[in-house]
XYZ file of C-alpha atoms in Angstrom:
485
model
C 140.861 35.402 164.036
C 142.569 36.228 160.385
C 144.180 39.521 160.258
C 145.194 41.399 156.977
C 148.557 42.751 156.373
C 150.812 45.052 154.042
C 153.364 43.785 152.347
C 156.725 45.389 150.356
C 156.804 42.368 147.737
C 158.500 39.178 147.561
C 161.694 38.420 149.438
C 164.609 36.515 147.773
C 168.027 34.926 149.752
C 169.796 36.884 151.504
C 167.298 39.874 151.020
C 164.378 40.957 154.039
C 160.749 41.036 154.121
C 158.728 43.218 156.606
C 155.206 42.056 157.252
C 153.633 44.892 159.101
C 150.036 44.623 160.767
C 149.424 48.220 162.491
C 148.151 47.886 165.964
C 148.219 44.048 166.264
C 151.320 42.456 164.921
C 154.691 43.024 163.581
C 157.098 40.307 161.936
C 159.911 41.347 160.068
C 162.074 38.149 158.463
C 165.511 37.819 157.060
C 165.881 35.132 153.866
C 168.675 32.844 153.887
C 169.500 29.352 152.383
C 168.345 27.552 155.612
C 164.889 29.355 155.778
C 163.708 32.755 157.178
C 164.766 33.862 160.727
C 162.116 36.432 161.921
C 161.494 38.712 164.606
C 157.934 39.358 165.895
C 156.356 42.054 168.129
C 152.860 42.184 169.140
C 150.530 44.782 170.210
C 149.431 45.684 172.798
C 152.959 44.080 174.539
C 152.816 41.670 177.224
C 150.851 39.098 175.269
C 152.713 35.633 175.745
C 152.964 33.565 172.325
C 152.042 30.106 172.699
C 153.068 28.499 169.425
C 154.269 29.588 165.646
C 153.266 27.420 162.936
C 153.780 28.457 159.218
C 152.898 26.888 155.504
C 153.937 27.699 152.018
C 151.653 26.910 149.257
C 150.084 24.466 151.586
C 153.281 22.751 152.420
C 153.771 22.720 156.380
C 157.040 24.243 157.115
C 159.116 23.463 160.019
C 159.379 26.468 162.676
C 161.905 26.177 165.730
C 163.847 28.327 167.866
C 161.032 30.150 169.576
C 162.782 32.425 172.141
C 161.105 35.269 174.064
C 162.928 38.772 173.933
C 165.242 39.085 175.536
C 167.495 35.776 174.363
C 171.141 35.612 174.578
C 172.967 38.555 173.487
C 170.085 41.126 173.253
C 170.637 44.395 173.646
C 167.835 47.340 173.997
C 168.580 50.814 173.412
C 166.398 53.688 175.286
C 166.478 57.186 174.929
C 164.883 59.479 177.599
C 163.845 63.009 176.387
C 162.786 65.590 178.814
C 160.653 68.824 178.431
C 162.586 71.450 179.875
C 160.221 74.128 177.951
C 157.056 72.912 180.411
C 154.740 74.982 182.103
C 155.988 72.789 185.079
C 156.895 74.280 188.743
C 160.360 73.723 190.117
C 159.179 71.595 192.727
C 157.056 69.670 189.882
C 159.912 69.302 187.507
C 162.180 67.785 190.590
C 159.437 65.232 191.182
C 159.733 64.319 187.540
C 163.618 63.849 187.953
C 162.405 61.518 190.715
C 160.317 59.193 188.488
C 162.842 59.107 185.969
C 164.867 57.473 188.633
C 162.349 55.224 189.726
C 162.222 53.719 186.285
C 165.523 53.326 185.651
C 165.884 51.211 189.327
C 164.050 48.506 186.952
C 166.737 48.332 184.563
C 167.860 45.488 183.088
C 171.453 44.413 182.207
C 170.753 44.067 178.433
C 169.400 47.919 178.590
C 171.535 50.871 177.734
C 170.178 54.418 177.967
C 170.654 57.971 176.602
C 169.393 60.955 178.215
C 168.505 64.386 176.312
C 166.429 67.495 177.134
C 164.108 69.393 174.582
C 162.640 72.608 174.336
C 163.396 74.478 170.798
C 166.399 72.131 170.639
C 167.393 68.704 171.271
C 170.493 68.545 173.523
C 172.376 65.252 174.484
C 173.310 64.830 177.869
C 174.327 61.540 177.874
C 174.858 59.246 174.432
C 172.524 56.098 174.913
C 175.196 53.918 175.763
C 175.149 54.326 179.502
C 173.974 51.837 182.309
C 171.241 53.154 184.562
C 173.346 54.362 187.185
C 175.181 56.668 184.965
C 171.642 58.256 183.789
C 170.968 58.262 187.398
C 174.111 60.566 187.837
C 173.297 62.910 185.417
C 169.824 63.533 186.392
C 171.014 66.533 188.677
C 172.182 68.171 185.431
C 168.346 68.487 184.204
C 167.083 72.062 184.535
C 163.768 74.391 183.520
C 164.021 76.205 180.155
C 162.154 79.584 179.274
C 162.162 78.411 175.824
C 159.161 76.927 173.785
C 159.075 73.105 173.011
C 159.365 72.101 169.284
C 158.264 68.579 170.700
C 157.742 66.891 167.198
C 160.999 68.313 165.639
C 163.172 67.211 168.627
C 161.715 64.027 168.768
C 161.883 63.522 164.930
C 165.861 63.829 165.384
C 165.950 61.752 168.329
C 163.911 58.870 166.317
C 166.142 59.157 163.731
C 169.628 59.195 165.974
C 168.158 56.017 167.466
C 166.988 54.294 164.032
C 170.842 53.932 163.315
C 171.978 52.039 166.430
C 172.809 48.211 165.183
C 170.631 46.924 168.252
C 167.838 44.332 168.728
C 165.225 46.772 170.079
C 164.937 50.402 170.237
C 162.501 53.223 172.397
C 162.431 56.729 172.849
C 160.748 57.847 176.368
C 159.271 61.251 176.365
C 158.137 63.233 179.618
C 156.148 66.335 178.599
C 152.913 68.148 178.982
C 152.309 67.926 175.764
C 152.044 71.333 174.822
C 153.845 71.569 171.195
C 155.009 74.902 169.714
C 155.624 73.255 166.271
C 153.972 75.070 162.584
C 155.897 72.907 160.343
C 156.506 69.784 161.912
C 153.412 67.037 163.177
C 152.784 63.639 164.845
C 152.782 61.772 161.553
C 156.293 62.995 160.766
C 157.379 61.242 163.885
C 155.565 58.307 163.551
C 156.415 57.642 160.426
C 160.061 57.711 161.131
C 159.701 55.660 164.338
C 157.997 52.981 162.335
C 160.594 53.229 159.564
C 163.041 52.585 162.374
C 161.661 50.396 164.513
C 161.622 53.005 167.335
C 158.702 52.377 169.990
C 157.782 55.727 171.741
C 156.842 55.663 175.157
C 154.918 58.804 176.517
C 154.528 59.944 179.928
C 152.013 62.787 180.233
C 152.002 65.451 182.862
C 149.016 67.784 183.088
C 149.146 70.686 185.449
C 145.390 71.274 185.515
C 142.464 69.443 183.786
C 142.195 72.172 181.328
C 145.835 70.660 179.936
C 144.735 66.969 179.701
C 143.885 67.611 175.964
C 147.606 68.341 175.164
C 148.132 64.975 175.874
C 146.511 63.321 173.099
C 149.437 64.337 170.740
C 151.588 62.049 173.149
C 149.084 59.279 173.215
C 149.029 59.067 170.126
C 152.715 59.159 169.132
C 152.552 55.741 171.671
C 149.558 54.384 170.340
C 150.823 54.258 166.629
C 154.367 53.391 167.264
C 153.362 50.101 170.036
C 154.510 52.068 172.733
C 152.998 52.673 176.444
C 151.192 55.986 177.230
C 150.483 57.290 180.818
C 149.482 60.119 182.645
C 150.659 61.319 185.533
C 148.306 62.051 188.814
C 147.828 66.092 190.081
C 150.785 64.828 192.109
C 153.015 64.145 189.360
C 153.109 60.653 190.146
C 153.450 57.662 187.934
C 151.015 54.541 188.234
C 152.236 51.727 190.193
C 151.694 49.249 187.342
C 153.834 51.323 184.638
C 156.654 51.972 187.067
C 156.758 47.953 187.695
C 157.859 47.644 184.203
C 158.429 50.684 182.461
C 160.564 49.174 179.420
C 157.655 46.174 178.537
C 156.788 48.224 175.415
C 160.511 48.358 173.998
C 161.313 44.728 175.529
C 158.664 42.489 174.201
C 158.324 39.905 171.313
C 161.050 37.234 170.099
C 162.475 35.299 167.412
C 161.651 32.149 165.721
C 163.371 30.002 162.618
C 161.067 28.801 159.661
C 163.308 25.718 157.938
C 163.566 25.733 154.252
C 163.601 21.652 153.828
C 166.274 20.458 151.499
C 167.414 24.164 150.855
C 165.507 23.824 147.776
C 164.619 27.138 145.788
C 160.800 27.246 146.146
C 158.373 30.290 146.151
C 154.430 31.290 146.869
C 152.328 32.459 149.714
C 153.854 32.220 152.924
C 151.363 31.794 155.839
C 152.538 32.540 159.010
C 150.466 31.994 162.328
C 150.919 33.637 165.771
C 149.107 32.178 168.719
C 148.520 33.683 172.181
C 146.179 33.035 174.924
C 144.107 36.082 173.981
C 144.086 35.957 170.106
C 145.756 34.525 166.901
C 147.152 36.349 164.132
C 147.948 35.354 160.503
C 150.028 36.822 158.234
C 150.557 36.073 154.566
C 153.131 37.345 151.942
C 154.831 36.247 148.833
C 158.656 35.095 149.389
C 161.165 33.174 147.573
C 163.372 31.109 149.648
C 166.719 29.050 148.463
C 169.656 30.266 146.509
C 169.225 32.625 143.640
C 169.523 31.405 140.264
C 172.987 31.726 138.535
C 172.295 33.786 135.019
C 173.475 31.776 132.613
C 175.007 33.393 129.534
C 174.164 32.369 125.825
C 174.848 33.496 122.269
C 171.353 35.037 121.769
C 171.423 36.717 125.007
C 174.741 37.941 124.751
C 174.777 40.999 122.261
C 177.805 40.792 120.185
C 180.612 42.850 119.981
C 181.051 45.699 117.521
C 184.284 45.288 115.737
C 186.594 48.522 116.416
C 185.981 51.587 113.953
C 188.477 51.543 110.943
C 191.096 54.531 110.733
C 190.339 56.501 107.607
C 193.533 58.767 107.331
C 192.241 60.863 103.926
C 188.940 61.599 106.260
C 189.648 61.836 109.966
C 190.611 65.458 111.579
C 193.998 67.207 110.816
C 196.912 67.944 113.546
C 195.247 71.550 113.945
C 191.901 70.394 114.589
C 193.049 67.913 116.996
C 195.045 70.609 118.719
C 192.379 73.178 118.530
C 189.746 70.306 120.369
C 192.321 69.216 123.313
C 192.662 73.056 123.923
C 188.896 73.430 124.272
C 188.686 70.231 126.397
C 191.433 71.796 128.702
C 189.457 74.934 129.054
C 186.395 73.471 129.701
C 188.081 70.966 132.602
C 189.552 74.276 134.281
C 185.847 76.097 133.979
C 184.203 73.384 135.663
C 186.685 72.604 138.491
C 186.208 76.268 139.338
C 181.992 76.201 139.093
C 182.019 72.933 141.153
C 184.551 74.670 143.903
C 182.521 77.517 143.774
C 179.148 75.615 144.291
C 180.509 73.511 146.816
C 182.203 76.174 148.779
C 178.781 78.433 149.155
C 178.491 82.139 148.586
C 181.624 83.831 148.947
C 183.066 80.540 150.425
C 182.493 82.137 153.761
C 181.887 80.250 157.286
C 180.506 81.752 160.191
C 181.210 80.243 163.812
C 178.650 81.201 166.292
C 180.029 80.336 169.869
C 179.177 80.918 173.581
C 182.606 82.951 173.945
C 184.032 85.840 172.122
C 187.210 85.272 169.479
C 190.273 83.925 170.955
C 192.754 87.134 171.788
C 196.516 86.479 171.154
C 197.885 83.661 173.665
C 194.726 83.434 175.305
C 193.675 79.882 176.442
C 190.686 78.666 174.813
C 188.982 76.773 177.890
C 188.926 72.839 177.515
C 189.159 72.371 173.826
C 188.709 74.086 170.901
C 188.345 73.520 167.071
C 190.847 75.132 164.431
C 189.793 76.473 160.719
C 192.704 76.810 158.342
C 192.430 80.703 156.644
C 194.900 82.182 154.241
C 196.620 84.248 157.109
C 196.937 81.319 159.974
C 194.424 79.102 161.640
C 190.925 80.361 163.363
C 190.308 79.257 166.760
C 187.283 78.830 167.704
C 186.666 77.560 171.234
C 184.631 75.546 173.030
C 183.893 76.497 176.567
C 180.120 75.090 176.908
C 178.890 71.121 177.487
C 177.301 70.929 173.851
C 177.912 72.239 170.623
C 175.971 72.304 167.543
C 177.220 72.746 164.231
C 175.544 73.250 160.803
C 174.213 75.704 158.373
C 171.705 77.346 159.916
C 171.858 80.562 161.815
C 170.641 78.852 165.059
C 173.563 76.412 165.598
C 176.635 77.141 167.849
C 178.831 76.699 165.385
C 177.709 78.085 162.098
C 179.410 76.438 158.993
C 178.186 78.165 156.025
C 178.841 75.867 153.056
C 176.455 73.967 150.686
C 177.808 70.908 151.718
C 176.672 71.101 155.240
C 173.688 70.409 156.449
C 171.131 72.665 158.437
C 171.936 70.998 161.563
C 174.947 68.460 160.636
C 177.140 67.681 163.991
C 177.234 67.895 167.690
C 179.933 67.670 169.915
C 179.585 67.163 173.676
C 181.693 67.273 176.705
C 180.877 64.632 179.212
C 181.472 64.721 182.935
C 185.055 62.934 182.487
C 185.972 65.767 180.087
C 185.824 63.785 176.953
C 184.374 65.109 173.902
C 182.376 63.290 171.694
C 181.502 64.052 168.246
C 177.892 62.757 166.748
C 175.878 62.795 163.123
C 172.625 64.364 163.096
C 171.475 62.487 160.418
C 173.346 64.751 157.972
C 173.315 64.292 154.254
C 177.262 64.377 153.383
C 178.295 62.940 157.113
C 180.912 63.234 159.576
C 184.480 61.710 159.131
C 187.151 61.890 161.827
C 190.641 61.354 160.523
C 189.180 60.485 156.985
C 186.680 57.494 158.296
C 182.951 58.143 158.511
C 181.269 57.963 161.735
C 178.052 58.342 163.849
C 179.842 58.791 166.894
C 183.054 59.211 168.099
C 185.467 60.181 170.850
C 187.603 63.356 169.731
C 191.392 62.896 170.407
C 193.901 66.025 170.755
C 194.875 66.604 166.703
C 192.239 64.755 165.176
C 190.946 66.226 162.042
C 187.414 66.661 161.831
C 185.574 67.061 158.094
C 181.515 68.479 158.443
C 180.690 68.083 154.794
C 183.701 69.877 152.993
C 184.796 71.865 155.864
C 187.801 70.509 157.707
C 188.478 71.261 161.053
C 191.345 70.246 163.514
C 190.324 69.645 167.205
C 192.533 70.515 169.910
C 192.718 69.988 173.780
C 194.103 72.964 175.729
C 194.180 74.161 179.016
C 191.147 75.225 180.974
C 190.853 79.424 181.323
C 190.178 80.933 184.375
C 186.607 82.077 184.520
C 185.314 80.148 181.666
C 182.067 81.334 180.179
C 178.810 79.622 182.024
C 175.671 77.927 180.166
C 173.392 80.856 180.683
C 175.557 83.843 179.389
C 174.945 85.657 175.972
C 175.155 83.253 172.841
C 175.134 86.433 170.521
C 178.814 86.599 169.698
C 179.901 85.541 166.306
C 183.025 85.280 164.770
C 183.423 86.065 160.739
C 186.097 83.420 159.298
C 186.671 83.035 155.652
C 188.224 80.334 154.241
C 191.043 80.356 151.693
């Protein structure tokens, strides 16, 4: 069966070329001197490839190294999102934890998992670097929330985080009743980000009554359009046995093959790739360029002649007074420009607001397990970290608000793990997160580390635990106003 495809233009040596066939097959190839190294995924998953062949302008190309996924050194990363703003009863929610555990019992050694809860925010309980046992140990920490679920916005954040991971296969598993309270984010936003980042979305729907079944359509669409599986639990909250037998098959499918370039010659034209399975055949066509890039050659005609240096005419040149005035104006302009840039980058009134679960520290008071310090003219202002997860950003809904134009609305997140270690993660910010001058996506924090959120510099310090620390359910309304120098 011949299928139409979407192409992004020709690929040259060393560049990548993606051939997408929505709903049927997906092939991405990276070109090099020896040919094309290609990854493939077939939709629906579970199809076995029996043969792959390729022709370039009618010439048969050698195809070898056909290896189904997972091959040697393969790695898959899967982030489990649990909707805690659901309408489920506590007993039903406990049943969902048991279903997650049943899925994780089928995990393979090459798979790594993360765990997050979603309601009106996304909160990472475990970074996606854990084995299955690590996630199972964290499941008791899942608790119902009375907050509405912004399903598409929080899933979009998760997809963008996962898309940055340098792994072979990436997947998100959503457990939800599908009742989204978003007003500005939609399924298409999530689908486009997932397809761009090669992230598969598996959806598990839970409907307490038949009247709630239509809400699961949004979950089904997220899965259908990203190559994932959608399943709905029965009235008792139990998942189908066929799904529990292979819960991660939509993430772990496909494989790789190599299209050789005979003689490593430079050649171009339309490449036809044929993938054969027992059920159907897929044919892909795309323009490509194989072989080494041509080396640009400079010729007298193509090289613009150099202009001779301008002649200095003393009688027509500026006087010393003119030069002095011009120099003074340039210095003044530089000072004004510097002040304006600093003003713009620092935001209105150069103000930084810290919103924390704990009130500001009194003199000599211990700060819980850790704290951030912010430099002021009058000294250093401590920001205590007494919870499990803290989000930093410019918006007012952050746990620590940094009101600076260089800071993204939701910029970074600091999470304390069960072992007491603190990890900072970049939430797809514009200006990045830096630890001790090095940009990171995720990094453990040590005592004395310098943390830069945009242009805002903070010091991370570990301190002795305070007696009677603030619990996770206590009031979040206390704020600290800090003014930067």
